[in-house]
mmCIF file of C-alpha atoms in Angstrom:
data_model
loop_
_atom_site.group_PDB
_atom_site.id
_atom_site.type_symbol
_atom_site.label_atom_id
_atom_site.label_comp_id
_atom_site.label_asym_id
_atom_site.label_seq_id
_atom_site.Cartn_x
_atom_site.Cartn_y
_atom_site.Cartn_z
ATOM 1 C CA MET T 18 12.325 -20.523 22.484
ATOM 2 C CA LYS T 19 15.612 -18.706 24.192
ATOM 3 C CA PHE T 20 19.341 -18.312 22.632
ATOM 4 C CA ASP T 21 22.103 -17.209 23.968
ATOM 5 C CA LYS T 22 23.241 -13.187 23.894
ATOM 6 C CA ALA T 23 26.702 -14.761 25.635
ATOM 7 C CA ALA T 24 28.282 -15.400 22.123
ATOM 8 C CA GLU T 25 26.741 -14.128 19.851
ATOM 9 C CA SER T 26 27.355 -14.501 15.792
ATOM 10 C CA PRO T 27 27.070 -11.678 13.668
ATOM 11 C CA LEU T 28 24.523 -10.943 12.311
ATOM 12 C CA GLU T 29 23.182 -12.396 8.594
ATOM 13 C CA GLU T 30 25.115 -15.843 10.971
ATOM 14 C CA GLN T 31 21.909 -15.095 13.452
ATOM 15 C CA SER T 32 19.048 -13.935 10.906
ATOM 16 C CA LEU T 33 19.782 -18.116 9.290
ATOM 17 C CA ASP T 34 19.500 -19.257 13.324
ATOM 18 C CA TYR T 35 16.488 -17.672 13.733
ATOM 19 C CA ILE T 36 14.681 -18.334 10.035
ATOM 20 C CA GLU T 37 15.458 -22.021 11.263
ATOM 21 C CA ALA T 38 13.717 -22.147 14.687
ATOM 22 C CA VAL T 39 10.788 -20.945 13.057
ATOM 23 C CA ALA T 40 10.671 -23.094 10.141
ATOM 24 C CA GLY T 41 12.867 -25.794 11.121
ATOM 25 C CA LYS T 42 16.125 -27.260 9.184
ATOM 26 C CA PHE T 43 15.923 -28.134 6.022
ATOM 27 C CA PRO T 44 19.322 -29.653 4.992
ATOM 28 C CA GLY T 45 19.934 -28.599 1.137
ATOM 29 C CA TYR T 46 16.957 -26.265 0.739
ATOM 30 C CA ARG T 47 17.739 -22.040 0.913
ATOM 31 C CA ARG T 48 16.859 -20.166 3.831
ATOM 32 C CA ALA T 49 14.136 -18.501 2.389
ATOM 33 C CA HIS T 50 12.237 -18.982 -0.564
ATOM 34 C CA ALA T 51 13.914 -22.575 0.288
ATOM 35 C CA ARG T 52 11.113 -24.735 -2.721
ATOM 36 C CA GLY T 53 10.957 -23.857 -6.534
ATOM 37 C CA ASN T 54 12.771 -24.222 -10.511
ATOM 38 C CA CYS T 55 14.562 -22.859 -13.004
ATOM 39 C CA TYR T 56 14.085 -21.935 -15.820
ATOM 40 C CA GLN T 57 16.404 -21.039 -18.586
ATOM 41 C CA GLY T 58 15.968 -17.938 -21.033
ATOM 42 C CA VAL T 59 16.435 -14.740 -23.074
ATOM 43 C CA PHE T 60 16.449 -11.561 -22.033
ATOM 44 C CA THR T 61 16.240 -8.231 -25.518
ATOM 45 C CA PRO T 62 17.186 -4.822 -24.491
ATOM 46 C CA ASN T 63 15.160 -2.697 -26.225
ATOM 47 C CA GLY T 64 17.872 0.484 -26.195
ATOM 48 C CA LYS T 65 15.878 3.143 -24.081
ATOM 49 C CA ALA T 66 17.895 2.565 -20.728
ATOM 50 C CA ALA T 67 21.320 3.273 -23.030
ATOM 51 C CA ALA T 68 20.875 7.224 -21.774
ATOM 52 C CA LEU T 69 20.668 6.220 -18.504
ATOM 53 C CA THR T 70 23.162 3.012 -17.853
ATOM 54 C CA ASP T 71 25.658 1.637 -19.631
ATOM 55 C CA ALA T 72 25.735 -1.861 -18.339
ATOM 56 C CA PRO T 73 25.566 -4.324 -21.378
ATOM 57 C CA HIS T 74 22.151 -5.733 -20.412
ATOM 58 C CA LEU T 75 20.334 -3.029 -21.273
ATOM 59 C CA GLN T 76 22.064 -1.745 -24.478
ATOM 60 C CA GLU T 77 20.575 -3.932 -27.482
ATOM 61 C CA GLU T 78 22.074 -7.285 -27.404
ATOM 62 C CA ALA T 79 20.343 -9.889 -25.887
ATOM 63 C CA VAL T 80 21.438 -11.923 -23.128
ATOM 64 C CA PRO T 81 20.793 -15.703 -22.344
ATOM 65 C CA VAL T 82 19.244 -15.778 -18.584
ATOM 66 C CA ILE T 83 18.408 -18.093 -15.785
ATOM 67 C CA VAL T 84 15.272 -17.273 -13.705
ATOM 68 C CA ARG T 85 13.908 -19.281 -10.291
ATOM 69 C CA PHE T 86 10.558 -18.382 -9.626
ATOM 70 C CA SER T 87 9.628 -19.478 -6.096
ATOM 71 C CA ASN T 88 7.543 -20.075 -2.990
ATOM 72 C CA SER T 89 8.269 -17.649 -0.509
ATOM 73 C CA SER T 90 8.535 -19.681 2.572
ATOM 74 C CA SER T 91 11.480 -21.091 4.050
ATOM 75 C CA ASN T 92 9.571 -24.639 5.166
ATOM 76 C CA PRO T 93 9.717 -25.908 1.356
ATOM 77 C CA ASN T 94 7.233 -28.853 2.352
ATOM 78 C CA HIS T 95 4.270 -25.384 2.387
ATOM 79 C CA SER T 96 1.398 -25.286 -0.297
ATOM 80 C CA ASP T 97 1.263 -22.536 -2.941
ATOM 81 C CA GLY T 98 -1.026 -21.939 -1.508
ATOM 82 C CA LEU T 99 -0.355 -20.962 2.103
ATOM 83 C CA THR T 100 1.629 -18.440 1.161
ATOM 84 C CA PRO T 101 1.087 -15.025 -1.948
ATOM 85 C CA PRO T 102 4.499 -13.474 -1.829
ATOM 86 C CA LYS T 103 6.171 -15.539 -4.661
ATOM 87 C CA GLY T 104 9.480 -14.749 -5.567
ATOM 88 C CA MET T 105 11.064 -13.788 -9.200
ATOM 89 C CA ALA T 106 15.201 -13.709 -9.774
ATOM 90 C CA VAL T 107 16.309 -13.153 -13.309
ATOM 91 C CA GLN T 108 20.507 -14.323 -13.275
ATOM 92 C CA PHE T 109 21.498 -12.165 -17.061
ATOM 93 C CA ILE T 110 24.957 -13.613 -18.286
ATOM 94 C CA LEU T 111 26.721 -10.960 -19.575
ATOM 95 C CA PRO T 112 30.921 -10.827 -21.323
ATOM 96 C CA ASN T 113 33.724 -11.886 -20.587
ATOM 97 C CA ASP T 114 32.055 -14.548 -17.644
ATOM 98 C CA GLN T 115 30.001 -11.826 -16.137
ATOM 99 C CA ILE T 116 26.363 -11.757 -14.500
ATOM 100 C CA THR T 117 24.265 -9.805 -12.426
ATOM 101 C CA ASN T 118 21.143 -10.070 -11.170
ATOM 102 C CA LEU T 119 17.913 -9.191 -10.387
ATOM 103 C CA VAL T 120 15.889 -10.083 -7.165
ATOM 104 C CA CYS T 121 11.694 -8.964 -7.427
ATOM 105 C CA THR T 122 8.926 -10.565 -5.276
ATOM 106 C CA ASN T 123 4.838 -9.894 -5.463
ATOM 107 C CA ILE T 124 4.926 -7.145 -2.962
ATOM 108 C CA PRO T 125 6.195 -4.009 -3.104
ATOM 109 C CA VAL T 126 7.758 -3.539 -0.628
ATOM 110 C CA PHE T 127 9.841 -5.084 2.534
ATOM 111 C CA PHE T 128 9.175 -5.355 6.195
ATOM 112 C CA ALA T 129 11.935 -4.394 7.946
ATOM 113 C CA ARG T 130 14.514 -1.017 7.407
ATOM 114 C CA THR T 131 17.084 -1.909 8.756
ATOM 115 C CA PRO T 132 19.098 -5.169 9.106
ATOM 116 C CA GLU T 133 19.166 -4.991 12.817
ATOM 117 C CA THR T 134 15.180 -4.994 12.309
ATOM 118 C CA PHE T 135 14.464 -8.064 10.222
ATOM 119 C CA THR T 136 16.428 -9.855 13.221
ATOM 120 C CA GLU T 137 14.897 -8.363 16.042
ATOM 121 C CA VAL T 138 11.489 -10.121 14.020
ATOM 122 C CA LEU T 139 13.224 -12.535 13.264
ATOM 123 C CA GLU T 140 13.742 -13.199 16.606
ATOM 124 C CA LEU T 141 10.164 -12.537 18.004
ATOM 125 C CA ALA T 142 9.345 -15.096 15.783
ATOM 126 C CA ALA T 143 10.976 -17.537 16.745
ATOM 127 C CA SER T 144 10.660 -17.216 20.767
ATOM 128 C CA ALA T 145 6.954 -16.950 19.988
ATOM 129 C CA LYS T 146 6.618 -20.039 17.715
ATOM 130 C CA LYS T 147 4.454 -22.392 19.386
ATOM 131 C CA GLY T 148 4.261 -25.504 16.723
ATOM 132 C CA VAL T 149 4.385 -24.501 12.224
ATOM 133 C CA PRO T 150 4.332 -20.863 12.683
ATOM 134 C CA ASP T 151 1.993 -19.386 9.433
ATOM 135 C CA LEU T 152 1.683 -16.318 7.381
ATOM 136 C CA THR T 153 -0.795 -14.821 9.836
ATOM 137 C CA SER T 154 0.855 -15.268 13.319
ATOM 138 C CA PHE T 155 4.009 -13.938 11.902
ATOM 139 C CA LEU T 156 2.530 -10.737 10.667
ATOM 140 C CA LYS T 157 1.199 -10.303 14.497
ATOM 141 C CA ILE T 158 4.371 -9.812 15.057
ATOM 142 C CA ALA T 159 5.936 -8.480 12.294
ATOM 143 C CA LYS T 160 2.931 -5.607 13.596
ATOM 144 C CA GLN T 161 4.472 -4.400 16.863
ATOM 145 C CA VAL T 162 7.165 -2.538 14.601
ATOM 146 C CA PRO T 163 5.979 0.291 13.239
ATOM 147 C CA GLU T 164 8.095 0.917 9.732
ATOM 148 C CA SER T 165 5.663 -2.737 9.233
ATOM 149 C CA THR T 166 3.034 -1.007 8.818
ATOM 150 C CA ALA T 167 2.192 -0.331 4.650
ATOM 151 C CA PHE T 168 3.983 -4.086 3.966
ATOM 152 C CA ILE T 169 1.308 -5.362 6.647
ATOM 153 C CA ASP T 170 -1.463 -3.956 4.781
ATOM 154 C CA LEU T 171 -0.609 -5.140 1.139
ATOM 155 C CA MET T 172 -0.240 -8.256 2.729
ATOM 156 C CA LYS T 173 -3.856 -8.443 3.874
ATOM 157 C CA GLU T 174 -4.383 -8.328 0.380
ATOM 158 C CA VAL T 175 -2.501 -10.287 -1.699
ATOM 159 C CA ARG T 176 -3.496 -12.938 -3.012
ATOM 160 C CA LEU T 177 -1.685 -16.546 -4.744
ATOM 161 C CA PRO T 178 -1.199 -15.639 -8.684
ATOM 162 C CA ALA T 179 -2.958 -18.416 -11.263
ATOM 163 C CA SER T 180 0.310 -19.401 -12.749
ATOM 164 C CA TYR T 181 3.915 -17.671 -11.825
ATOM 165 C CA ALA T 182 3.607 -16.227 -15.459
ATOM 166 C CA MET T 183 0.931 -13.978 -14.531
ATOM 167 C CA ALA T 184 1.760 -12.417 -11.311
ATOM 168 C CA GLN T 185 3.266 -8.184 -11.843
ATOM 169 C CA TYR T 186 7.035 -8.613 -9.587
ATOM 170 C CA PHE T 187 8.653 -6.273 -8.211
ATOM 171 C CA SER T 188 12.196 -5.190 -7.476
ATOM 172 C CA ILE T 189 11.401 -3.714 -3.508
ATOM 173 C CA HIS T 190 15.456 -2.222 -3.619
ATOM 174 C CA ALA T 191 16.325 0.770 -5.407
ATOM 175 C CA PHE T 192 19.165 1.161 -7.048
ATOM 176 C CA TYR T 193 21.592 3.584 -9.750
ATOM 177 C CA PHE T 194 21.861 4.081 -13.000
ATOM 178 C CA ILE T 195 24.687 5.466 -13.938
ATOM 179 C CA ASN T 196 25.121 7.327 -17.713
ATOM 180 C CA SER T 197 28.590 7.750 -19.796
ATOM 181 C CA SER T 198 28.157 11.086 -18.652
ATOM 182 C CA GLY T 199 28.597 10.250 -14.964
ATOM 183 C CA ARG T 200 24.270 11.365 -14.603
ATOM 184 C CA ARG T 201 22.844 9.086 -11.704
ATOM 185 C CA GLN T 202 19.267 8.308 -11.299
ATOM 186 C CA ALA T 203 17.602 6.119 -8.993
ATOM 187 C CA VAL T 204 15.582 3.208 -10.222
ATOM 188 C CA LYS T 205 13.088 0.442 -8.654
ATOM 189 C CA TYR T 206 12.689 -2.808 -11.550
ATOM 190 C CA ILE T 207 8.828 -4.139 -12.335
ATOM 191 C CA TRP T 208 8.273 -7.112 -14.518
ATOM 192 C CA ASN T 209 5.502 -6.947 -16.066
ATOM 193 C CA PRO T 210 3.792 -10.405 -17.338
ATOM 194 C CA ASP T 211 2.852 -10.706 -20.807
ATOM 195 C CA GLU T 212 -0.517 -12.554 -20.191
ATOM 196 C CA GLY T 213 -2.027 -10.377 -18.328
ATOM 197 C CA MET T 214 -2.302 -11.054 -14.146
ATOM 198 C CA SER T 215 -4.799 -13.135 -12.866
ATOM 199 C CA THR T 216 -5.295 -14.451 -9.041
ATOM 200 C CA TYR T 217 -7.102 -16.882 -6.207
ATOM 201 C CA THR T 218 -9.756 -16.126 -4.078
ATOM 202 C CA LYS T 219 -8.182 -17.438 -0.122
ATOM 203 C CA LYS T 220 -11.362 -19.605 -0.627
ATOM 204 C CA ASP T 221 -9.571 -21.555 -3.766
ATOM 205 C CA ALA T 222 -6.274 -20.869 -3.068
ATOM 206 C CA ILE T 223 -6.320 -23.156 0.021
ATOM 207 C CA LYS T 224 -8.061 -25.949 -3.181
ATOM 208 C CA LEU T 225 -4.926 -26.584 -4.693
ATOM 209 C CA LEU T 226 -2.039 -28.663 -4.868
ATOM 210 C CA HIS T 227 0.976 -28.432 -2.597
ATOM 211 C CA ASN T 228 3.428 -27.022 -5.925
ATOM 212 C CA PHE T 229 0.187 -25.985 -8.469
ATOM 213 C CA LEU T 230 2.500 -23.730 -9.959
ATOM 214 C CA ASP T 231 5.503 -25.437 -10.396
ATOM 215 C CA GLU T 232 3.894 -27.695 -12.087
ATOM 216 C CA GLU T 233 1.255 -24.790 -14.059
ATOM 217 C CA LEU T 234 4.137 -23.051 -15.812
ATOM 218 C CA ASP T 235 5.903 -26.737 -16.507
ATOM 219 C CA GLU T 236 2.676 -26.990 -18.221
ATOM 220 C CA ARG T 237 2.181 -23.742 -19.478
ATOM 221 C CA LEU T 238 6.121 -23.961 -21.135
ATOM 222 C CA GLU T 239 5.495 -27.184 -23.469
ATOM 223 C CA SER T 240 3.241 -24.696 -25.171
ATOM 224 C CA GLY T 241 5.588 -21.602 -25.829
ATOM 225 C CA PRO T 242 7.471 -19.167 -23.895
ATOM 226 C CA ALA T 243 5.975 -17.659 -20.930
ATOM 227 C CA GLY T 244 7.020 -13.529 -21.710
ATOM 228 C CA PHE T 245 7.379 -10.292 -18.813
ATOM 229 C CA THR T 246 8.303 -6.630 -19.885
ATOM 230 C CA LEU T 247 10.911 -5.145 -18.100
ATOM 231 C CA ASN T 248 9.609 -1.538 -17.055
ATOM 232 C CA ILE T 249 11.763 0.715 -14.607
ATOM 233 C CA GLN T 250 10.584 3.506 -11.857
ATOM 234 C CA LEU T 251 11.760 7.200 -12.558
ATOM 235 C CA GLY T 252 12.700 8.537 -8.966
ATOM 236 C CA ASN T 253 12.650 11.692 -8.281
ATOM 237 C CA GLU T 254 14.462 13.863 -5.911
ATOM 238 C CA ASP T 255 13.016 13.287 -2.609
ATOM 239 C CA ASP T 256 11.837 9.869 -2.980
ATOM 240 C CA PRO T 257 14.215 7.439 -0.580
ATOM 241 C CA VAL T 258 16.536 5.206 -1.618
ATOM 242 C CA ASP T 259 17.329 3.579 1.284
ATOM 243 C CA ASP T 260 14.115 2.534 2.611
ATOM 244 C CA PRO T 261 12.379 -0.632 1.326
ATOM 245 C CA THR T 262 9.754 -0.131 3.795
ATOM 246 C CA ILE T 263 8.759 2.326 1.539
ATOM 247 C CA GLU T 264 6.199 2.373 -1.937
ATOM 248 C CA TRP T 265 7.666 5.290 -4.601
ATOM 249 C CA PRO T 266 4.282 6.774 -5.630
ATOM 250 C CA GLY T 267 2.394 5.372 -8.568
ATOM 251 C CA ASP T 268 2.061 8.852 -10.520
ATOM 252 C CA ARG T 269 6.388 8.200 -11.000
ATOM 253 C CA GLN T 270 7.463 8.412 -14.268
ATOM 254 C CA GLN T 271 7.879 3.879 -15.326
ATOM 255 C CA ILE T 272 9.309 3.072 -18.912
ATOM 256 C CA THR T 273 10.083 -0.468 -20.833
ATOM 257 C CA ILE T 274 13.871 -1.346 -21.681
ATOM 258 C CA GLY T 275 12.923 -5.012 -22.391
ATOM 259 C CA HIS T 276 11.353 -8.690 -22.699
ATOM 260 C CA LEU T 277 12.144 -11.766 -20.894
ATOM 261 C CA SER T 278 11.341 -14.673 -22.672
ATOM 262 C CA ILE T 279 11.335 -18.234 -20.027
ATOM 263 C CA THR T 280 11.622 -21.260 -22.929
ATOM 264 C CA GLY T 281 12.245 -23.854 -21.017
ATOM 265 C CA LYS T 282 12.501 -25.648 -17.437
ATOM 266 C CA MET T 283 15.737 -26.590 -16.214
ATOM 267 C CA GLU T 284 16.688 -30.132 -14.819
ATOM 268 C CA ASN T 285 19.642 -29.243 -13.190
ATOM 269 C CA CYS T 286 20.262 -25.801 -11.438
ATOM 270 C CA PRO T 287 23.239 -25.452 -10.208
ATOM 271 C CA ASP T 288 24.190 -26.242 -6.543
ATOM 272 C CA ASP T 289 26.082 -22.979 -6.236
ATOM 273 C CA LEU T 290 23.628 -20.743 -7.597
ATOM 274 C CA VAL T 291 22.875 -17.715 -5.974
ATOM 275 C CA PHE T 292 20.874 -14.645 -7.398
ATOM 276 C CA ASP T 293 22.742 -11.989 -5.088
ATOM 277 C CA PRO T 294 20.588 -8.530 -5.884
ATOM 278 C CA THR T 295 24.350 -6.806 -5.342
ATOM 279 C CA ILE T 296 26.531 -8.608 -7.920
ATOM 280 C CA LEU T 297 25.740 -5.420 -10.769
ATOM 281 C CA PRO T 298 27.486 -4.756 -13.997
ATOM 282 C CA GLN T 299 29.787 -1.009 -14.536
ATOM 283 C CA GLY T 300 26.380 1.673 -15.884
ATOM 284 C CA ILE T 301 24.457 -0.178 -12.111
ATOM 285 C CA GLU T 302 25.434 0.167 -8.228
ATOM 286 C CA CYS T 303 23.445 -0.321 -5.486
ATOM 287 C CA THR T 304 21.727 2.691 -3.107
ATOM 288 C CA ASP T 305 21.922 2.977 0.924
ATOM 289 C CA ASP T 306 19.713 0.619 1.122
ATOM 290 C CA PRO T 307 21.481 -1.083 4.526
ATOM 291 C CA ILE T 308 18.923 -4.139 4.502
ATOM 292 C CA LEU T 309 20.432 -4.419 0.537
ATOM 293 C CA HIS T 310 23.700 -4.692 1.110
ATOM 294 C CA PHE T 311 22.650 -7.128 4.053
ATOM 295 C CA ARG T 312 21.060 -9.402 1.588
ATOM 296 C CA HIS T 313 25.095 -9.818 0.198
ATOM 297 C CA LEU T 314 26.200 -11.273 3.788
ATOM 298 C CA ALA T 315 22.940 -12.923 4.125
ATOM 299 C CA TYR T 316 23.191 -14.960 0.855
ATOM 300 C CA SER T 317 26.508 -15.643 0.872
ATOM 301 C CA ALA T 318 26.162 -17.223 4.893
ATOM 302 C CA SER T 319 23.051 -19.295 3.866
ATOM 303 C CA SER T 320 24.957 -20.618 0.500
ATOM 304 C CA ASP T 321 27.894 -21.568 2.807
ATOM 305 C CA ARG T 322 25.435 -23.659 4.682
ATOM 306 C CA ARG T 323 23.756 -25.279 1.789
ATOM 307 C CA LEU T 324 26.640 -26.222 -0.006
ATOM 308 C CA ARG T 325 28.090 -28.154 3.875
ATOM 309 C CA GLU T 326 24.489 -29.892 4.559
ATOM 310 C CA LYS T 327 25.018 -30.821 0.390
ATOM 311 C CA GLU T 328 28.539 -32.005 0.247
ATOM 312 C CA GLY T 329 27.298 -33.632 3.227
ATOM 313 C CA ARG T 330 24.520 -35.732 1.768
ATOM 314 C CA GLY T 331 26.800 -36.670 -1.342
ATOM 315 C CA LYS T 332 25.903 -35.330 -4.762
ATOM 316 C CA GLY T 333 22.979 -35.889 -7.085
ATOM 317 C CA ASP T 334 20.765 -34.750 -4.218
ATOM 318 C CA GLN T 335 18.989 -31.529 -6.035
ATOM 319 C CA ALA T 336 16.697 -29.965 -2.676
ATOM 320 C CA SER T 337 18.499 -27.197 -3.199
ATOM 321 C CA ILE T 338 17.335 -26.505 -5.630
#
């Protein structure tokens, strides 16, 4: 597939065009993590982050949340079993009509260091497309980019979780916690499931129903809440904060700062719900990670396309979940 370079659009628009060229166009759906469901819950901080940040949801008062679990594919028709990477996005509802978001996946690193590399990989995938692309072909393309090595190695090992509620999720990006004295501490987030972790073998995963994980979580919640503890990993001075392709060493100090209780499914996920990870409260700041800042532009562009499509198709369509 060839693309006209004479009239290039902004990089975030190009990336969405390449995603559509690879996965296909699915009006009303998100361009990444297309299929997912929203759930309601409560996050209760334990106060242990208060010495590091003034962020209101990390002090002592519980706050309501919206949680979206999702299949990573840009194609909403891809089976859970064929795409082991999964997403967990949490929107914290703060006082005074404010929000903040925490976007995580079950892979602790990303495949690109910069928006330019990210778009280049997507362009290569779009140009090499032969039929419906799969994870194996994408990894072969990403292998051409040296910074993707850690991501590719982890992808070879990742397995489908037995439940959305039985996977560990990572923020990938680092953020700065800032306390009342102005001290800055680089952190990464990790969600740890209350029920422990469990996965399927690749052989068993391909036998599962298309939307197995959605149905499993809905059934699980009928018996009671699903829970996660939220940990922060404290970065050392020499740990990179601007490169999501690098995982921090496992011996870095971790602190448990709160607990998430997911209580039930939301029947109507708001059409305009966007989990932009750069929307942060006082006490937390973005690092200089270029991919993190690019997410703001890409999420906005994707949301604009999705909402225009929704308006064109009429109200009542819930494809955007």
